[in-house]
Amino acid sequence: MDELTTREAAERLGVKPETLYAYVSRGLLSSRRAPGGRGSRFDPREVDALARRHRRPHAPVAAAEDGGAPAGTPVRTGITLIERDRYFFRGVDATALAAAYGYEEVADWLWTGRLTPGIRFTAPPELLAAATAAVAALPAHAGPVDRLRAAAVAAAAADPLRFDLADDAVRATARGLVATMATALPLAGGAHGADAPVAHRLWARLTALPPDAGSVRCLDTALTLLIDHDLAASTLATRVAASARAHPYAVVTTGLGALDGPLHGAASGLAHRMLAEALARGSAAAVVSDHLRAGRRVPGLGHRLYPGADPRAETLFGLLDGIPRAAPALAAAREVAEITARHVSVRPNVDLALAVLSVAADMPAEAGETVFAVARTAGWVAHALEEYAERPLRMRRSGRYTGPPPAQPLP
């Protein structure tokens, strides 16, 4: 069977030559140099198979008058189930997955329903160069979500395949985006290999301390546990964007926008500052007292979806217990929980566990927010993949108008 030239392969796929080579760089298509070094050659069977995969059947778009699904209709999802102080990724206990596999492996499990041991996410050079330059251009006071959002926007602009919503293309985009976001942040410590796991890349950007196996394993487990948590505010926002067929980068930046608030992604930073103050003053009791006296909620305690223990916190505390340098922060966190429990029945949540890790590893207070955002990127993509298979614009809602009656005179 005769091989295809670059022009022929691009025409068969209905794309530009630069897009064709972007498919090659993502591993979606293979090529070989033509005899004499002029151009490339492509296997027509592989090109046709890629064309078939990218012909996604689309449901008809709802009319503009259509209000979408009735208000209160549950969103169908096969990603995460939360019940009885446990949660499950595609039917498997999430804490068990985090104990057995790393972040990349579990992320890919959510995207594909398959586990690929040892899988690594790599950042395409052109995306990483654009993202790194965008992050470096931000002012020094920019927050972690500012940096990650800039990285995602710059990566999108550098990616000619961003509008390809076929499943395999979205997954390839997601692997590159996660790696790009984790790598584009400025280094705080030593370097790492280009194929290093995401947890190793993040460690070098969150702290100047040299990595030790126990701490990096704890960071990797935190990333894994935080991949998804059903329809949190940021996840619901990403499903609305995906319903309008926003590309994966836009879906992720939508999630980052919803995350960038004190009631969602920033909660671990409040717990970090509380623990740091307790260690500096030598008393968690005094810090808890100050919070209560000022009418502030003690951060890092309680979760409305878990009447008992937050399984994510329980898992991370178990790992932190085996890290010697985490002992002071862990003791302070337990003291905070014990003192508060005398007055109200609440238990530590994952934000307090993240705070113990960030304080123990000499990370900035915003480190937990960075971990949360990078981790949740994989979950947002999983929900986008589900939403792309649904009827477009099904998330459209109709407002209940409460303004003046119609036909008012002009002011």
Short mmCIF file of C-alpha atoms in Angstrom, two decimals:
data_model
loop_
_atom_site.label_atom_id
_atom_site.label_comp_id
_atom_site.label_asym_id
_atom_site.label_seq_id
_atom_site.Cartn_x
_atom_site.Cartn_y
_atom_site.Cartn_z
CA MET A 1 0.00 0.00 0.00
CA ASP A 2 1.42 3.36 -1.08
CA GLU A 3 2.27 5.80 1.70
CA LEU A 4 0.76 9.27 1.83
CA THR A 5 2.69 12.50 1.45
CA THR A 6 2.26 15.28 3.99
CA ARG A 7 -0.17 17.09 1.68
CA GLU A 8 -2.21 13.94 1.00
CA ALA A 9 -2.43 13.00 4.69
CA ALA A 10 -3.46 16.54 5.66
CA GLU A 11 -6.18 16.60 2.97
CA ARG A 12 -7.50 13.21 4.06
CA LEU A 13 -7.80 14.47 7.65
CA GLY A 14 -9.11 17.88 6.58
CA VAL A 15 -6.38 19.77 8.46
CA LYS A 16 -3.42 22.01 7.73
CA PRO A 17 0.11 20.50 7.49
CA GLU A 18 1.14 22.16 10.77
CA THR A 19 -1.84 20.51 12.47
CA LEU A 20 -0.80 17.17 10.96
CA TYR A 21 2.65 17.49 12.53
CA ALA A 22 1.07 18.50 15.82
CA TYR A 23 -0.76 15.13 15.72
CA VAL A 24 2.63 13.46 15.28
CA SER A 25 4.16 15.35 18.20
CA ARG A 26 1.28 14.23 20.46
CA GLY A 27 1.69 10.58 19.52
CA LEU A 28 -1.67 10.46 17.71
CA LEU A 29 -0.01 9.70 14.39
CA SER A 30 3.38 8.32 13.30
CA SER A 31 5.49 9.35 10.32
CA ARG A 32 8.80 8.55 8.70
CA ARG A 33 11.19 10.61 6.66
CA ALA A 34 10.74 10.28 2.92
CA PRO A 35 13.63 8.86 0.85
CA GLY A 36 16.15 11.58 0.27
CA GLY A 37 14.99 13.50 3.36
CA ARG A 38 12.27 15.44 1.54
CA GLY A 39 9.14 15.65 3.64
CA SER A 40 7.45 12.85 5.55
CA ARG A 41 5.42 9.77 4.69
CA PHE A 42 2.32 8.47 6.48
CA ASP A 43 0.60 5.10 6.64
CA PRO A 44 -2.85 5.57 5.00
CA ARG A 45 -4.45 2.98 7.30
CA GLU A 46 -3.28 4.90 10.36
CA VAL A 47 -4.47 8.19 8.86
CA ASP A 48 -7.90 6.73 8.04
CA ALA A 49 -8.22 5.26 11.55
CA LEU A 50 -7.44 8.68 13.05
CA ALA A 51 -10.01 10.30 10.76
CA ARG A 52 -12.68 7.83 11.88
CA ARG A 53 -11.94 8.43 15.56
CA HIS A 54 -12.23 12.17 15.09
CA ARG A 55 -15.66 12.00 13.47
CA ARG A 56 -17.56 12.42 16.73
CA PRO A 57 -21.33 12.16 16.27
CA HIS A 58 -22.88 15.38 17.53
CA ALA A 59 -26.37 15.62 18.94
CA PRO A 60 -28.45 18.47 17.53
CA VAL A 61 -27.84 21.81 19.17
CA ALA A 62 -30.71 23.06 21.34
CA ALA A 63 -32.64 26.02 20.00
CA ALA A 64 -31.94 29.40 21.55
CA GLU A 65 -35.33 29.35 23.26
CA ASP A 66 -34.59 25.98 24.86
CA GLY A 67 -33.91 26.42 28.56
CA GLY A 68 -31.93 23.16 28.66
CA ALA A 69 -32.57 20.58 31.31
CA PRO A 70 -35.14 21.51 33.97
CA ALA A 71 -33.68 23.18 37.05
CA GLY A 72 -32.71 20.64 39.66
CA THR A 73 -32.14 17.81 37.16
CA PRO A 74 -29.11 15.78 38.34
CA VAL A 75 -26.06 15.79 36.08
CA ARG A 76 -25.27 12.26 34.94
CA THR A 77 -21.69 11.28 35.72
CA GLY A 78 -19.75 8.06 36.02
CA ILE A 79 -16.65 9.63 37.53
CA THR A 80 -16.99 10.06 41.30
CA LEU A 81 -19.40 8.71 43.89
CA ILE A 82 -19.37 10.04 47.48
CA GLU A 83 -21.22 8.07 50.16
CA ARG A 84 -20.85 7.12 53.81
CA ASP A 85 -17.50 8.89 54.41
CA ARG A 86 -15.93 7.22 51.38
CA TYR A 87 -15.54 8.20 47.76
CA PHE A 88 -14.94 6.21 44.60
CA PHE A 89 -13.34 6.89 41.20
CA ARG A 90 -15.22 4.88 38.56
CA GLY A 91 -16.43 2.48 41.23
CA VAL A 92 -13.03 1.93 42.90
CA ASP A 93 -12.24 3.30 46.36
CA ALA A 94 -10.23 6.49 45.69
CA THR A 95 -8.00 6.08 48.75
CA ALA A 96 -7.12 2.54 47.64
CA LEU A 97 -6.25 3.82 44.17
CA ALA A 98 -4.07 6.54 45.69
CA ALA A 99 -2.25 3.95 47.82
CA ALA A 100 -1.50 1.71 44.83
CA TYR A 101 -0.96 4.12 41.95
CA GLY A 102 0.43 7.58 41.21
CA TYR A 103 -1.30 10.74 40.06
CA GLU A 104 -0.76 10.22 36.33
CA GLU A 105 -1.99 6.64 36.46
CA VAL A 106 -5.20 7.53 38.31
CA ALA A 107 -5.82 10.57 36.09
CA ASP A 108 -5.58 8.33 33.04
CA TRP A 109 -7.92 5.87 34.75
CA LEU A 110 -10.56 8.59 35.02
CA TRP A 111 -10.10 9.53 31.35
CA THR A 112 -10.00 6.03 29.86
CA GLY A 113 -11.27 3.48 32.40
CA ARG A 114 -7.90 1.70 32.06
CA LEU A 115 -4.85 1.67 34.32
CA THR A 116 -1.47 2.04 32.64
CA PRO A 117 1.25 1.49 35.26
CA GLY A 118 4.20 3.84 34.88
CA ILE A 119 2.53 6.30 32.51
CA ARG A 120 4.19 9.73 32.44
CA PHE A 121 2.87 13.06 31.20
CA THR A 122 5.27 15.14 29.13
CA ALA A 123 5.02 18.80 28.16
CA PRO A 124 5.23 19.49 24.38
CA PRO A 125 8.22 21.86 23.91
CA GLU A 126 6.26 24.54 22.04
CA LEU A 127 3.53 24.62 24.70
CA LEU A 128 6.03 24.68 27.55
CA ALA A 129 8.02 27.53 25.97
CA ALA A 130 4.88 29.67 25.58
CA ALA A 131 3.60 28.87 29.07
CA THR A 132 6.96 29.50 30.77
CA ALA A 133 7.29 32.89 29.05
CA ALA A 134 3.75 33.87 30.08
CA VAL A 135 4.32 32.90 33.71
CA ALA A 136 7.66 34.71 33.83
CA ALA A 137 6.00 37.92 32.59
CA LEU A 138 3.65 38.09 35.58
CA PRO A 139 4.44 40.42 38.51
CA ALA A 140 6.10 38.93 41.58
CA HIS A 141 2.93 39.23 43.65
CA ALA A 142 0.89 37.08 41.24
CA GLY A 143 -0.83 34.18 42.98
CA PRO A 144 -0.58 30.50 42.10
CA VAL A 145 -3.88 30.43 40.22
CA ASP A 146 -2.77 33.53 38.25
CA ARG A 147 0.34 31.64 37.16
CA LEU A 148 -1.48 28.44 36.29
CA ARG A 149 -4.15 30.32 34.37
CA ALA A 150 -1.52 32.23 32.40
CA ALA A 151 0.25 28.95 31.63
CA ALA A 152 -2.98 27.35 30.37
CA VAL A 153 -3.94 30.33 28.21
CA ALA A 154 -0.47 30.56 26.65
CA ALA A 155 -0.38 26.80 26.03
CA ALA A 156 -3.76 27.02 24.29
CA ALA A 157 -2.54 29.78 22.00
CA ALA A 158 0.44 27.62 21.03
CA ASP A 159 -1.64 24.53 20.28
CA PRO A 160 -3.23 24.27 16.81
CA LEU A 161 -5.11 21.13 17.94
CA ARG A 162 -6.99 22.78 20.78
CA PHE A 163 -10.34 22.69 18.99
CA ASP A 164 -10.16 18.94 18.33
CA LEU A 165 -12.70 17.45 20.75
CA ALA A 166 -12.27 13.79 19.77
CA ASP A 167 -11.67 11.70 22.89
CA ASP A 168 -8.10 10.65 22.11
CA ALA A 169 -7.15 14.22 21.13
CA VAL A 170 -8.62 15.62 24.36
CA ARG A 171 -6.72 13.06 26.43
CA ALA A 172 -3.46 13.85 24.61
CA THR A 173 -4.08 17.56 25.18
CA ALA A 174 -4.77 16.94 28.87
CA ARG A 175 -1.56 14.97 29.43
CA GLY A 176 0.47 17.75 27.85
CA LEU A 177 -1.41 20.50 29.69
CA VAL A 178 -0.99 18.98 33.15
CA ALA A 179 2.74 18.53 32.57
CA THR A 180 3.02 22.05 31.15
CA MET A 181 1.23 23.67 34.09
CA ALA A 182 3.41 21.84 36.62
CA THR A 183 6.64 22.63 34.75
CA ALA A 184 6.02 26.25 33.75
CA LEU A 185 6.01 27.46 37.36
CA PRO A 186 9.30 29.02 38.54
CA LEU A 187 11.77 26.67 40.22
CA ALA A 188 12.29 26.95 43.96
CA GLY A 189 14.66 24.01 44.31
CA GLY A 190 16.65 21.58 42.21
CA ALA A 191 15.87 20.51 38.66
CA HIS A 192 14.48 17.16 37.48
CA GLY A 193 14.31 15.02 34.37
CA ALA A 194 11.96 15.85 31.50
CA ASP A 195 10.03 12.65 32.16
CA ALA A 196 9.82 13.09 35.94
CA PRO A 197 6.41 12.47 37.57
CA VAL A 198 4.21 15.51 38.15
CA ALA A 199 4.76 15.27 41.92
CA HIS A 200 8.54 15.60 41.47
CA ARG A 201 8.11 18.60 39.18
CA LEU A 202 5.80 20.33 41.62
CA TRP A 203 8.06 19.62 44.60
CA ALA A 204 10.91 21.49 42.91
CA ARG A 205 8.60 24.47 42.37
CA LEU A 206 7.04 24.58 45.82
CA THR A 207 10.08 24.25 48.08
CA ALA A 208 13.87 24.58 48.06
CA LEU A 209 14.19 21.57 50.37
CA PRO A 210 15.65 18.48 48.72
CA PRO A 211 12.98 15.85 48.05
CA ASP A 212 12.79 12.76 50.22
CA ALA A 213 10.83 9.68 49.26
CA GLY A 214 8.22 9.98 52.02
CA SER A 215 7.40 13.63 51.38
CA VAL A 216 7.19 13.29 47.59
CA ARG A 217 5.02 10.21 48.02
CA CYS A 218 2.73 12.27 50.27
CA LEU A 219 2.56 15.05 47.66
CA ASP A 220 1.79 12.54 44.92
CA THR A 221 -0.95 10.99 47.06
CA ALA A 222 -2.43 14.44 47.74
CA LEU A 223 -2.55 15.12 43.99
CA THR A 224 -4.25 11.78 43.41
CA LEU A 225 -6.83 12.20 46.16
CA LEU A 226 -7.74 15.68 44.91
CA ILE A 227 -8.26 14.77 41.23
CA ASP A 228 -12.04 14.93 41.54
CA HIS A 229 -14.77 15.34 44.14
CA ASP A 230 -18.05 15.18 42.23
CA LEU A 231 -19.68 18.48 41.24
CA ALA A 232 -17.77 21.03 43.28
CA ALA A 233 -18.28 24.63 42.17
CA SER A 234 -15.27 24.64 39.83
CA THR A 235 -16.24 21.29 38.30
CA LEU A 236 -19.80 22.42 37.61
CA ALA A 237 -18.38 25.52 35.92
CA THR A 238 -16.18 23.38 33.67
CA ARG A 239 -19.14 21.23 32.66
CA VAL A 240 -21.05 24.37 31.62
CA ALA A 241 -18.06 25.42 29.48
CA ALA A 242 -17.76 21.94 27.97
CA SER A 243 -21.50 21.94 27.26
CA ALA A 244 -20.88 24.98 25.05
CA ARG A 245 -18.06 22.98 23.41
CA ALA A 246 -15.22 25.05 24.82
CA HIS A 247 -11.88 23.37 24.11
CA PRO A 248 -10.02 21.64 26.98
CA TYR A 249 -7.75 24.61 27.75
CA ALA A 250 -10.77 26.90 28.05
CA VAL A 251 -12.50 24.31 30.22
CA VAL A 252 -9.51 24.27 32.58
CA THR A 253 -9.23 28.06 32.74
CA THR A 254 -12.94 28.17 33.58
CA GLY A 255 -12.28 25.80 36.49
CA LEU A 256 -9.34 27.91 37.63
CA GLY A 257 -11.56 30.99 37.62
CA ALA A 258 -14.09 29.33 39.93
CA LEU A 259 -11.30 27.96 42.09
CA ASP A 260 -9.73 31.38 42.64
CA GLY A 261 -11.76 32.34 45.70
CA PRO A 262 -11.57 32.07 49.49
CA LEU A 263 -14.38 29.49 49.71
CA HIS A 264 -12.84 26.92 47.38
CA GLY A 265 -9.17 26.66 46.40
CA ALA A 266 -7.70 29.02 48.99
CA ALA A 267 -8.93 27.15 52.08
CA SER A 268 -5.66 25.27 52.67
CA GLY A 269 -3.74 28.57 52.77
CA LEU A 270 -5.80 29.72 55.74
CA ALA A 271 -5.04 26.44 57.53
CA HIS A 272 -1.32 26.81 56.69
CA ARG A 273 -1.15 30.25 58.26
CA MET A 274 -2.99 29.00 61.34
CA LEU A 275 -0.53 26.14 61.86
CA ALA A 276 2.47 28.37 61.23
CA GLU A 277 1.18 30.82 63.84
CA ALA A 278 0.54 27.99 66.33
CA LEU A 279 4.12 26.76 65.92
CA ALA A 280 5.54 30.28 66.23
CA ARG A 281 3.54 30.96 69.43
CA GLY A 282 4.04 27.49 70.84
CA SER A 283 0.30 27.05 71.42
CA ALA A 284 -2.52 25.94 69.17
CA ALA A 285 -4.99 26.80 71.94
CA ALA A 286 -4.16 30.51 71.75
CA VAL A 287 -4.59 30.55 67.96
CA VAL A 288 -7.93 28.71 68.09
CA SER A 289 -9.08 31.11 70.80
CA ASP A 290 -8.19 34.10 68.62
CA HIS A 291 -10.18 32.69 65.70
CA LEU A 292 -13.25 32.08 67.84
CA ARG A 293 -12.99 35.46 69.56
CA ALA A 294 -12.91 37.21 66.19
CA GLY A 295 -15.94 35.22 65.03
CA ARG A 296 -13.91 33.37 62.41
CA ARG A 297 -14.37 29.73 61.54
CA VAL A 298 -11.38 27.56 62.47
CA PRO A 299 -9.94 26.54 59.07
CA GLY A 300 -9.27 22.94 58.07
CA LEU A 301 -12.14 21.40 60.03
CA GLY A 302 -15.41 19.84 58.89
CA HIS A 303 -16.82 18.95 55.49
CA ARG A 304 -20.49 18.98 54.57
CA LEU A 305 -20.17 15.80 52.46
CA TYR A 306 -18.53 13.79 55.25
CA PRO A 307 -20.44 13.65 58.55
CA GLY A 308 -17.54 11.62 59.96
CA ALA A 309 -13.93 11.63 58.80
CA ASP A 310 -12.75 13.09 55.49
CA PRO A 311 -11.06 10.03 53.91
CA ARG A 312 -8.57 12.23 52.07
CA ALA A 313 -7.37 13.77 55.33
CA GLU A 314 -7.19 10.37 57.04
CA THR A 315 -5.00 9.00 54.25
CA LEU A 316 -2.63 11.97 54.20
CA PHE A 317 -2.30 12.09 58.00
CA GLY A 318 -1.28 8.44 57.90
CA LEU A 319 1.53 9.25 55.47
CA LEU A 320 2.56 12.42 57.32
CA ASP A 321 2.90 10.37 60.50
CA GLY A 322 5.89 8.64 58.91
CA ILE A 323 7.74 11.87 57.98
CA PRO A 324 9.92 13.07 60.89
CA ARG A 325 10.03 16.74 59.88
CA ALA A 326 6.22 16.81 59.73
CA ALA A 327 5.88 15.92 63.42
CA PRO A 328 5.61 19.49 64.85
CA ALA A 329 3.01 20.64 62.31
CA LEU A 330 1.10 17.38 62.66
CA ALA A 331 1.00 17.76 66.45
CA ALA A 332 -0.27 21.33 66.09
CA ALA A 333 -3.00 20.19 63.67
CA ARG A 334 -4.14 17.47 66.07
CA GLU A 335 -4.19 19.96 68.92
CA VAL A 336 -6.35 22.33 66.87
CA ALA A 337 -8.77 19.50 66.12
CA GLU A 338 -8.91 18.32 69.75
CA ILE A 339 -9.54 21.81 71.15
CA THR A 340 -12.25 22.61 68.61
CA ALA A 341 -13.96 19.24 69.10
CA ARG A 342 -14.72 20.22 72.71
CA HIS A 343 -17.19 22.78 71.42
CA VAL A 344 -18.42 21.44 68.08
CA SER A 345 -18.37 18.01 66.46
CA VAL A 346 -16.06 18.54 63.48
CA ARG A 347 -13.06 16.59 62.25
CA PRO A 348 -10.02 17.54 60.12
CA ASN A 349 -10.54 17.86 56.40
CA VAL A 350 -8.11 17.63 53.50
CA ASP A 351 -7.19 21.33 53.76
CA LEU A 352 -5.68 20.78 57.21
CA ALA A 353 -3.70 17.79 55.93
CA LEU A 354 -2.40 19.85 52.99
CA ALA A 355 -1.42 22.57 55.46
CA VAL A 356 0.62 20.11 57.52
CA LEU A 357 2.48 19.04 54.38
CA SER A 358 3.14 22.60 53.20
CA VAL A 359 4.30 23.82 56.63
CA ALA A 360 6.53 20.78 57.17
CA ALA A 361 8.14 21.11 53.74
CA ASP A 362 8.76 24.85 54.12
CA MET A 363 6.41 25.66 51.25
CA PRO A 364 4.58 28.99 50.89
CA ALA A 365 1.08 29.29 52.29
CA GLU A 366 -0.35 29.15 48.75
CA ALA A 367 1.26 25.77 48.01
CA GLY A 368 -1.91 23.85 48.85
CA GLU A 369 -3.83 25.95 46.33
CA THR A 370 -1.28 25.06 43.66
CA VAL A 371 -1.52 21.36 44.49
CA PHE A 372 -5.32 21.54 44.43
CA ALA A 373 -5.44 23.31 41.06
CA VAL A 374 -2.96 21.04 39.28
CA ALA A 375 -4.64 17.93 40.72
CA ARG A 376 -8.16 19.02 39.85
CA THR A 377 -7.17 19.78 36.24
CA ALA A 378 -7.37 16.04 35.52
CA GLY A 379 -10.84 15.84 37.03
CA TRP A 380 -12.07 18.82 35.03
CA VAL A 381 -10.92 17.12 31.84
CA ALA A 382 -12.68 13.89 32.87
CA HIS A 383 -15.93 15.84 33.27
CA ALA A 384 -15.34 17.64 29.96
CA LEU A 385 -14.97 14.27 28.20
CA GLU A 386 -18.33 13.23 29.64
CA GLU A 387 -19.97 16.51 28.71
CA TYR A 388 -18.67 16.46 25.14
CA ALA A 389 -20.67 13.23 24.67
CA GLU A 390 -23.89 14.92 25.82
CA ARG A 391 -26.27 17.18 23.90
CA PRO A 392 -24.62 20.59 23.36
CA LEU A 393 -25.81 23.45 25.57
CA ARG A 394 -27.83 21.13 27.79
CA MET A 395 -26.58 23.07 30.82
CA ARG A 396 -28.50 26.17 29.65
CA ARG A 397 -30.86 27.40 32.37
CA SER A 398 -33.65 29.98 32.28
CA GLY A 399 -33.55 32.78 34.82
CA ARG A 400 -36.46 33.71 37.05
CA TYR A 401 -36.92 37.39 36.29
CA THR A 402 -37.49 39.59 39.37
CA GLY A 403 -37.14 43.07 37.83
CA PRO A 404 -39.76 45.71 36.97
CA PRO A 405 -42.76 44.61 34.88
CA PRO A 406 -42.27 44.85 31.13
CA ALA A 407 -43.23 47.87 28.98
CA GLN A 408 -41.76 50.45 31.36
CA PRO A 409 -41.35 53.95 29.83
CA LEU A 410 -37.90 55.11 28.85
CA PRO A 411 -36.15 56.88 31.73
#
